[in-house]
PDB file of C-alpha atoms in Angstrom:
ATOM      1  CA  VAL A  77     -15.042  11.524  12.435  1.00 44.00           C
ATOM      2  CA  HIS A  78     -14.589   7.636  12.940  1.00 47.00           C
ATOM      3  CA  LEU A  79     -13.889   7.335   9.271  1.00 47.00           C
ATOM      4  CA  PHE A  80     -14.066   3.750   9.565  1.00 44.00           C
ATOM      5  CA  GLN A  81     -17.769   3.309  10.696  1.00 49.00           C
ATOM      6  CA  LEU A  82     -18.459   5.395   6.866  1.00 49.00           C
ATOM      7  CA  THR A  83     -20.478   3.597   4.501  1.00 49.00           C
ATOM      8  CA  VAL A  84     -22.005   6.402   1.254  1.00 48.00           C
ATOM      9  CA  LYS A  85     -25.574   6.828   3.455  1.00 49.00           C
ATOM     10  CA  ASP A  86     -22.750   8.515   6.010  1.00 55.00           C
ATOM     11  CA  ALA A  87     -20.259   9.696   3.664  1.00 49.00           C
ATOM     12  CA  ASP A  88     -22.871  11.352   1.231  1.00 49.00           C
ATOM     13  CA  ARG A  89     -22.134  15.713  -0.129  1.00 54.00           C
ATOM     14  CA  ALA A  90     -23.005  17.357   3.087  1.00 52.00           C
ATOM     15  CA  PHE A  91     -20.161  15.743   5.041  1.00 57.00           C
ATOM     16  CA  VAL A  92     -17.940  16.123   3.023  1.00 59.00           C
ATOM     17  CA  GLU A  93     -18.602  20.158   2.517  1.00 62.00           C
ATOM     18  CA  ALA A  94     -18.723  19.877   6.382  1.00 59.00           C
ATOM     19  CA  LEU A  95     -15.194  20.279   5.755  1.00 63.00           C
ATOM     20  CA  ALA A  96     -14.381  22.305   2.816  1.00 65.00           C
ATOM     21  CA  PRO A  97     -13.174  25.037   6.346  1.00 65.00           C
ATOM     22  CA  LEU A  98     -11.103  22.378   6.968  1.00 61.00           C
ATOM     23  CA  ARG A  99      -9.393  21.511   4.021  1.00 61.00           C
ATOM     24  CA  ALA A 100      -9.066  25.325   3.074  1.00 62.00           C
ATOM     25  CA  SER A 101      -6.667  25.979   5.307  1.00 63.00           C
ATOM     26  CA  ASN A 102      -5.389  21.984   5.645  1.00 70.00           C
ATOM     27  CA  PRO A 103      -5.202  20.365   1.732  1.00 69.00           C
ATOM     28  CA  ARG A 104      -2.910  17.532   4.048  1.00 78.00           C
ATOM     29  CA  LEU A 105      -6.335  16.656   5.246  1.00 83.00           C
ATOM     30  CA  CYS A 106      -8.096  15.769   2.264  1.00 85.00           C
ATOM     31  CA  ILE A 107      -5.294  13.072   1.839  1.00 90.00           C
ATOM     32  CA  ASP A 108      -6.287  12.124   5.211  1.00 87.00           C
ATOM     33  CA  LEU A 109     -10.075  12.133   4.329  1.00 86.00           C
ATOM     34  CA  ALA A 110      -8.993  10.166   1.235  1.00 90.00           C
ATOM     35  CA  ASN A 111      -7.011   7.233   3.202  1.00 91.00           C
ATOM     36  CA  GLY A 112     -10.092   7.370   5.451  1.00 86.00           C
ATOM     37  CA  LEU A 113     -12.499   6.667   2.726  1.00 86.00           C
ATOM     38  CA  LEU A 114     -10.417   3.689   0.540  1.00 91.00           C
ATOM     39  CA  GLN A 115      -9.773   1.745   3.908  1.00 87.00           C
ATOM     40  CA  CYS A 116     -13.467   1.773   4.865  1.00 83.00           C
ATOM     41  CA  HIS A 117     -14.174   1.114   1.438  1.00 86.00           C
ATOM     42  CA  THR A 118     -11.583  -1.944   1.641  1.00 84.00           C
ATOM     43  CA  ARG A 119     -14.122  -3.121   5.056  1.00 79.00           C
ATOM     44  CA  THR A 120     -17.629  -2.770   3.260  1.00 81.00           C
ATOM     45  CA  ASN A 121     -16.289  -2.427  -0.472  1.00 86.00           C
ATOM     46  CA  ASP A 122     -18.281  -0.264  -1.809  1.00 85.00           C
ATOM     47  CA  SER A 123     -18.002   1.602  -4.195  1.00 88.00           C
ATOM     48  CA  GLY A 124     -19.485   4.984  -3.651  1.00 86.00           C
ATOM     49  CA  LEU A 125     -16.659   5.523  -1.009  1.00 87.00           C
ATOM     50  CA  LEU A 126     -14.248   5.293  -3.479  1.00 92.00           C
ATOM     51  CA  ASP A 127     -15.992   8.110  -6.215  1.00 91.00           C
ATOM     52  CA  LEU A 128     -15.697  10.860  -2.636  1.00 87.00           C
ATOM     53  CA  ALA A 129     -12.338   9.607  -2.232  1.00 90.00           C
ATOM     54  CA  ASP A 130     -12.012  10.539  -5.761  1.00 92.00           C
ATOM     55  CA  ARG A 131     -13.803  13.891  -4.783  1.00 86.00           C
ATOM     56  CA  VAL A 132     -12.090  14.978  -1.846  1.00 86.00           C
ATOM     57  CA  LEU A 133      -7.927  14.089  -3.825  1.00 90.00           C
ATOM     58  CA  THR A 134      -9.652  16.901  -6.716  1.00 87.00           C
ATOM     59  CA  GLU A 135      -9.049  19.440  -3.543  1.00 84.00           C
ATOM     60  CA  ALA A 136      -5.955  17.899  -2.696  1.00 88.00           C
ATOM     61  CA  PRO A 137      -2.631  20.301  -4.062  1.00 89.00           C
ATOM     62  CA  GLN A 138      -2.245  18.810  -7.556  1.00 91.00           C
ATOM     63  CA  GLY A 139       0.554  16.805  -8.928  1.00 94.00           C
ATOM     64  CA  GLN A 140       2.428  16.207  -5.525  1.00 95.00           C
ATOM     65  CA  PRO A 141       3.397  12.920  -4.667  1.00 97.00           C
ATOM     66  CA  THR A 142       1.505  12.154  -1.514  1.00 96.00           C
ATOM     67  CA  THR A 143      -1.831  13.356  -4.003  1.00 96.00           C
ATOM     68  CA  VAL A 144      -0.910  11.043  -7.201  1.00 97.00           C
ATOM     69  CA  LEU A 145      -0.208   8.245  -4.838  1.00 98.00           C
ATOM     70  CA  VAL A 146      -3.497   7.715  -3.006  1.00 97.00           C
ATOM     71  CA  GLN A 147      -5.167   8.566  -6.610  1.00 98.00           C
ATOM     72  CA  GLY A 148      -3.454   5.269  -7.368  1.00 98.00           C
ATOM     73  CA  ASP A 149      -4.811   3.212  -4.882  1.00 98.00           C
ATOM     74  CA  VAL A 150      -7.683   3.989  -5.044  1.00 97.00           C
ATOM     75  CA  VAL A 151      -7.432   3.368  -8.380  1.00 98.00           C
ATOM     76  CA  ALA A 152      -6.020  -0.405  -7.971  1.00 98.00           C
ATOM     77  CA  ALA A 153      -9.275   0.035  -5.446  1.00 97.00           C
ATOM     78  CA  ARG A 154     -11.288   0.073  -8.472  1.00 96.00           C
ATOM     79  CA  GLY A 155      -9.700  -2.925  -9.917  1.00 96.00           C
ATOM     80  CA  ASN A 156      -7.105  -1.102 -12.506  1.00 97.00           C
ATOM     81  CA  PRO A 157      -3.367  -2.803 -11.205  1.00 97.00           C
ATOM     82  CA  ARG A 158      -1.864  -0.678 -14.878  1.00 97.00           C
ATOM     83  CA  GLU A 159      -3.235   2.371 -14.214  1.00 98.00           C
ATOM     84  CA  ALA A 160      -2.110   2.608 -10.803  1.00 98.00           C
ATOM     85  CA  ILE A 161       1.628   1.190 -11.879  1.00 98.00           C
ATOM     86  CA  ALA A 162       1.350   3.994 -14.384  1.00 98.00           C
ATOM     87  CA  LEU A 163       0.503   6.658 -11.184  1.00 98.00           C
ATOM     88  CA  TYR A 164       2.646   5.279  -8.405  1.00 98.00           C
ATOM     89  CA  ARG A 165       5.331   5.483 -11.399  1.00 98.00           C
ATOM     90  CA  GLU A 166       4.038   9.243 -11.523  1.00 98.00           C
ATOM     91  CA  ALA A 167       4.082   9.604  -7.606  1.00 98.00           C
ATOM     92  CA  MET A 168       7.571   8.322  -7.763  1.00 98.00           C
ATOM     93  CA  GLU A 169       9.358  10.925 -10.843  1.00 97.00           C
ATOM     94  CA  ALA A 170       6.663  14.225  -8.659  1.00 97.00           C
ATOM     95  CA  ILE A 171      10.005  13.750  -5.807  1.00 98.00           C
ATOM     96  CA  PRO A 172      12.276  16.281  -6.991  1.00 97.00           C
ATOM     97  CA  ALA A 173      15.756  14.657  -9.176  1.00 97.00           C
ATOM     98  CA  ALA A 174      17.715  15.332  -6.283  1.00 97.00           C
ATOM     99  CA  ASP A 175      15.672  13.592  -3.626  1.00 98.00           C
ATOM    100  CA  ARG A 176      15.204  10.466  -5.732  1.00 97.00           C
ATOM    101  CA  GLU A 177      18.993  10.422  -5.989  1.00 97.00           C
ATOM    102  CA  ALA A 178      19.559  10.378  -2.514  1.00 97.00           C
ATOM    103  CA  LEU A 179      17.416   7.753  -1.835  1.00 97.00           C
ATOM    104  CA  GLU A 180      19.138   5.787  -3.724  1.00 96.00           C
ATOM    105  CA  ARG A 181      22.001   5.705  -2.215  1.00 96.00           C
ATOM    106  CA  TRP A 182      19.874   5.729   1.717  1.00 96.00           C
ATOM    107  CA  VAL A 183      22.682   3.473   3.579  1.00 94.00           C
ATOM    108  CA  GLU A 184      24.861   5.872   2.349  1.00 96.00           C
ATOM    109  CA  LEU A 185      23.002   8.971   3.404  1.00 97.00           C
ATOM    110  CA  ASP A 186      24.652  10.632   7.220  1.00 97.00           C
ATOM    111  CA  ARG A 187      21.792  11.084   9.628  1.00 96.00           C
ATOM    112  CA  GLU A 188      21.135  14.330   8.829  1.00 97.00           C
ATOM    113  CA  THR A 189      19.692  14.063   5.302  1.00 97.00           C
ATOM    114  CA  ARG A 190      18.149  11.073   6.185  1.00 97.00           C
ATOM    115  CA  GLU A 191      16.123  12.827   8.699  1.00 97.00           C
ATOM    116  CA  ARG A 192      15.112  15.827   6.090  1.00 97.00           C
ATOM    117  CA  LEU A 193      13.821  12.666   3.517  1.00 97.00           C
ATOM    118  CA  ALA A 194      12.656  10.720   5.977  1.00 96.00           C
ATOM    119  CA  GLY A 195       8.769  11.895   4.895  1.00 95.00           C
ATOM    120  CA  VAL A 196       9.811  11.665   1.261  1.00 97.00           C
ATOM    121  CA  ARG A 197      11.163   7.962   1.827  1.00 97.00           C
ATOM    122  CA  VAL A 198       7.475   6.738   2.743  1.00 97.00           C
ATOM    123  CA  ILE A 199       6.325   7.878   0.115  1.00 97.00           C
ATOM    124  CA  ALA A 200       9.099   6.144  -2.338  1.00 98.00           C
ATOM    125  CA  ALA A 201       8.749   3.223  -0.351  1.00 98.00           C
ATOM    126  CA  SER A 202       5.269   2.899  -0.583  1.00 98.00           C
ATOM    127  CA  ALA A 203       5.395   3.968  -4.761  1.00 98.00           C
ATOM    128  CA  LEU A 204       7.777   1.349  -4.839  1.00 98.00           C
ATOM    129  CA  ASN A 205       5.801  -1.263  -3.385  1.00 98.00           C
ATOM    130  CA  ASN A 206       2.438  -0.818  -4.610  1.00 98.00           C
ATOM    131  CA  MET A 207       4.180  -0.930  -8.116  1.00 98.00           C
ATOM    132  CA  ALA A 208       5.192  -4.057  -7.075  1.00 98.00           C
ATOM    133  CA  TYR A 209       2.260  -5.338  -5.757  1.00 98.00           C
ATOM    134  CA  ARG A 210       0.025  -4.114  -8.488  1.00 98.00           C
ATOM    135  CA  GLN A 211       2.210  -5.891 -10.487  1.00 98.00           C
ATOM    136  CA  CYS A 212       1.032  -9.535  -9.407  1.00 97.00           C
ATOM    137  CA  GLU A 213      -2.637  -8.624 -10.064  1.00 96.00           C
ATOM    138  CA  ALA A 214      -2.379  -7.485 -13.655  1.00 96.00           C
ATOM    139  CA  GLY A 215       0.859 -10.286 -14.315  1.00 95.00           C
ATOM    140  CA  GLY A 216       3.829 -10.660 -16.333  1.00 93.00           C
ATOM    141  CA  VAL A 217       6.091 -10.438 -13.050  1.00 97.00           C
ATOM    142  CA  THR A 218       9.988 -10.803 -13.712  1.00 97.00           C
ATOM    143  CA  THR A 219      12.581  -9.957 -11.577  1.00 97.00           C
ATOM    144  CA  ASP A 220      12.505  -5.956 -12.322  1.00 98.00           C
ATOM    145  CA  THR A 221       9.240  -5.996  -9.977  1.00 98.00           C
ATOM    146  CA  LEU A 222      11.029  -7.988  -7.437  1.00 98.00           C
ATOM    147  CA  ASP A 223      14.011  -5.317  -7.598  1.00 98.00           C
ATOM    148  CA  LEU A 224      10.994  -3.013  -6.943  1.00 98.00           C
ATOM    149  CA  VAL A 225      10.449  -4.052  -3.528  1.00 98.00           C
ATOM    150  CA  GLU A 226      13.962  -4.490  -2.830  1.00 97.00           C
ATOM    151  CA  ARG A 227      14.810  -1.127  -3.099  1.00 98.00           C
ATOM    152  CA  ALA A 228      11.003  -0.647  -1.696  1.00 98.00           C
ATOM    153  CA  LEU A 229      12.957  -2.380   1.920  1.00 98.00           C
ATOM    154  CA  THR A 230      16.286  -0.640   1.610  1.00 97.00           C
ATOM    155  CA  LEU A 231      14.490   2.147   2.432  1.00 98.00           C
ATOM    156  CA  LEU A 232      11.940   0.754   4.918  1.00 97.00           C
ATOM    157  CA  PRO A 233      14.326  -2.898   6.268  1.00 95.00           C
ATOM    158  CA  ASP A 234      11.675  -5.638   7.761  1.00 87.00           C
ATOM    159  CA  ASN A 235       8.826  -4.035   7.234  1.00 96.00           C
ATOM    160  CA  PRO A 236       6.113  -6.598   7.260  1.00 97.00           C
ATOM    161  CA  ALA A 237       3.595  -5.189   5.004  1.00 97.00           C
ATOM    162  CA  LEU A 238       6.961  -4.869   1.958  1.00 98.00           C
ATOM    163  CA  ARG A 239       7.833  -8.724   3.091  1.00 98.00           C
ATOM    164  CA  ASP A 240       4.321  -9.751   1.924  1.00 98.00           C
ATOM    165  CA  THR A 241       5.479  -7.667  -1.444  1.00 98.00           C
ATOM    166  CA  ARG A 242       7.825  -9.976  -1.619  1.00 98.00           C
ATOM    167  CA  ALA A 243       6.336 -13.073  -1.001  1.00 98.00           C
ATOM    168  CA  LEU A 244       4.523 -12.513  -3.615  1.00 98.00           C
ATOM    169  CA  VAL A 245       6.602 -11.408  -6.129  1.00 98.00           C
ATOM    170  CA  LEU A 246       8.325 -14.527  -5.354  1.00 98.00           C
ATOM    171  CA  LEU A 247       5.399 -17.197  -5.855  1.00 98.00           C
ATOM    172  CA  GLU A 248       5.176 -15.314  -9.175  1.00 97.00           C
ATOM    173  CA  LEU A 249       8.465 -16.118  -9.811  1.00 98.00           C
ATOM    174  CA  ASP A 250       8.581 -20.052  -8.504  1.00 97.00           C
ATOM    175  CA  ARG A 251      10.328 -19.609  -6.082  1.00 98.00           C
ATOM    176  CA  VAL A 252       8.377 -20.918  -3.403  1.00 98.00           C
ATOM    177  CA  PRO A 253      10.893 -22.299  -0.545  1.00 97.00           C
ATOM    178  CA  GLU A 254      12.163 -17.840  -0.387  1.00 98.00           C
ATOM    179  CA  ALA A 255       8.341 -16.656  -0.296  1.00 98.00           C
ATOM    180  CA  ARG A 256       7.150 -18.815   2.533  1.00 98.00           C
ATOM    181  CA  ALA A 257       9.673 -17.534   4.078  1.00 98.00           C
ATOM    182  CA  GLU A 258       8.905 -14.093   3.619  1.00 98.00           C
ATOM    183  CA  ALA A 259       5.185 -14.542   4.349  1.00 98.00           C
ATOM    184  CA  GLU A 260       5.580 -16.193   7.567  1.00 98.00           C
ATOM    185  CA  ALA A 261       8.655 -13.663   8.178  1.00 97.00           C
ATOM    186  CA  ALA A 262       5.955 -11.311   7.248  1.00 98.00           C
ATOM    187  CA  ALA A 263       2.812 -12.178   8.830  1.00 97.00           C
ATOM    188  CA  MET A 264       4.795 -12.342  12.356  1.00 97.00           C
ATOM    189  CA  GLY A 265       5.154  -8.600  12.248  1.00 97.00           C
ATOM    190  CA  LEU A 266       1.126  -8.101  10.806  1.00 97.00           C
ATOM    191  CA  PRO A 267      -0.403 -11.625  12.822  1.00 96.00           C
ATOM    192  CA  ASP A 268      -4.021  -9.381  12.716  1.00 95.00           C
ATOM    193  CA  ASP A 269      -3.199  -8.580   9.750  1.00 95.00           C
ATOM    194  CA  PRO A 270      -6.241 -10.791   7.673  1.00 95.00           C
ATOM    195  CA  THR A 271      -4.301 -10.489   3.909  1.00 95.00           C
ATOM    196  CA  VAL A 272      -0.532 -11.281   5.335  1.00 97.00           C
ATOM    197  CA  ARG A 273      -2.512 -13.897   6.509  1.00 97.00           C
ATOM    198  CA  LEU A 274      -4.683 -15.243   3.497  1.00 97.00           C
ATOM    199  CA  THR A 275      -0.453 -14.598   1.205  1.00 97.00           C
ATOM    200  CA  LEU A 276       1.331 -17.098   3.279  1.00 98.00           C
ATOM    201  CA  ALA A 277      -2.059 -19.295   3.382  1.00 98.00           C
ATOM    202  CA  ARG A 278      -1.692 -19.476  -0.427  1.00 97.00           C
ATOM    203  CA  ILE A 279       2.158 -20.199  -0.641  1.00 98.00           C
ATOM    204  CA  LEU A 280       1.773 -22.763   2.297  1.00 98.00           C
ATOM    205  CA  GLN A 281      -1.036 -24.071  -0.421  1.00 97.00           C
ATOM    206  CA  ARG A 282       1.608 -24.265  -2.662  1.00 96.00           C
ATOM    207  CA  SER A 283       3.947 -25.821  -0.526  1.00 96.00           C
ATOM    208  CA  GLU A 284       1.418 -28.338  -0.155  1.00 96.00           C
ATOM    209  CA  ALA A 285       1.401 -27.588   3.591  1.00 97.00           C
ATOM    210  CA  PHE A 286      -2.300 -27.331   3.645  1.00 97.00           C
ATOM    211  CA  ALA A 287      -3.368 -28.557   6.955  1.00 97.00           C
ATOM    212  CA  ALA A 288      -0.756 -24.939   7.672  1.00 97.00           C
ATOM    213  CA  ALA A 289      -2.771 -23.161   4.938  1.00 97.00           C
ATOM    214  CA  ARG A 290      -6.380 -23.530   6.615  1.00 97.00           C
ATOM    215  CA  ARG A 291      -5.237 -22.530   9.696  1.00 97.00           C
ATOM    216  CA  GLU A 292      -4.352 -18.967   7.781  1.00 97.00           C
ATOM    217  CA  VAL A 293      -7.567 -19.079   5.993  1.00 97.00           C
ATOM    218  CA  ALA A 294      -9.372 -20.019   9.285  1.00 97.00           C
ATOM    219  CA  ALA A 295      -7.021 -17.155  11.398  1.00 96.00           C
ATOM    220  CA  ALA A 296      -7.555 -14.853   8.314  1.00 96.00           C
ATOM    221  CA  LEU A 297     -11.812 -15.333   8.523  1.00 95.00           C
ATOM    222  CA  ALA A 298     -11.051 -14.738  12.728  1.00 96.00           C
ATOM    223  CA  ILE A 299      -9.804 -11.825  12.278  1.00 93.00           C
ATOM    224  CA  LEU A 300     -12.645 -10.245   9.458  1.00 88.00           C
ATOM    225  CA  ALA A 301     -15.612 -11.450  11.766  1.00 89.00           C
ATOM    226  CA  ARG A 302     -14.129  -9.199  14.707  1.00 87.00           C
ATOM    227  CA  THR A 303     -13.551  -6.383  12.293  1.00 72.00           C
ATOM    228  CA  PRO A 304     -15.874  -3.405  13.336  1.00 64.00           C
TER     229      PRO A 304
END
């Protein structure tokens, strides 16, 4: 199934119900399908895909960190950042307490423990990062918001998507030179991500580097134009 080519016309009830036997034997498929629908929505802005993602998620394992994380993403895509933040916080709380405590000491953990927590690490880093990102949308960014993304970067060092979030937080805190450095690093790591390029453009504009900002906007538009 080519999820990126889906529209609501294609992804109707028949499509979802056709996958019912697979979902019954592999609930993880619900998470993958919901994520695919979210990515389709990013390209089409078709709210019907979010409705479909909601339906699929009702059949995912309820209360599990990954399920709650994706539920937060769907809510965020609907334009409700504060509700999404609450769900990301819930996703963190759904991680077993012992694992959460271990993640706070990530740099001290031995190799065996890190390998055991590899999947949980990604969930936690995503939840922390997404809380910070959506706080930028909701307003009221503080140094606590920066702490969220710093904790995420401890788990996934130098991840360019996380650095993009850090750039946005620093911009909201009016730490523009630091924000520019982070945004430039993020764009180098994700040169074909239009959102990252637009973050850099926004920060360049605040830096009064207007010609460079226009180049980044043009680059983002070019990427979008060639995206299926």
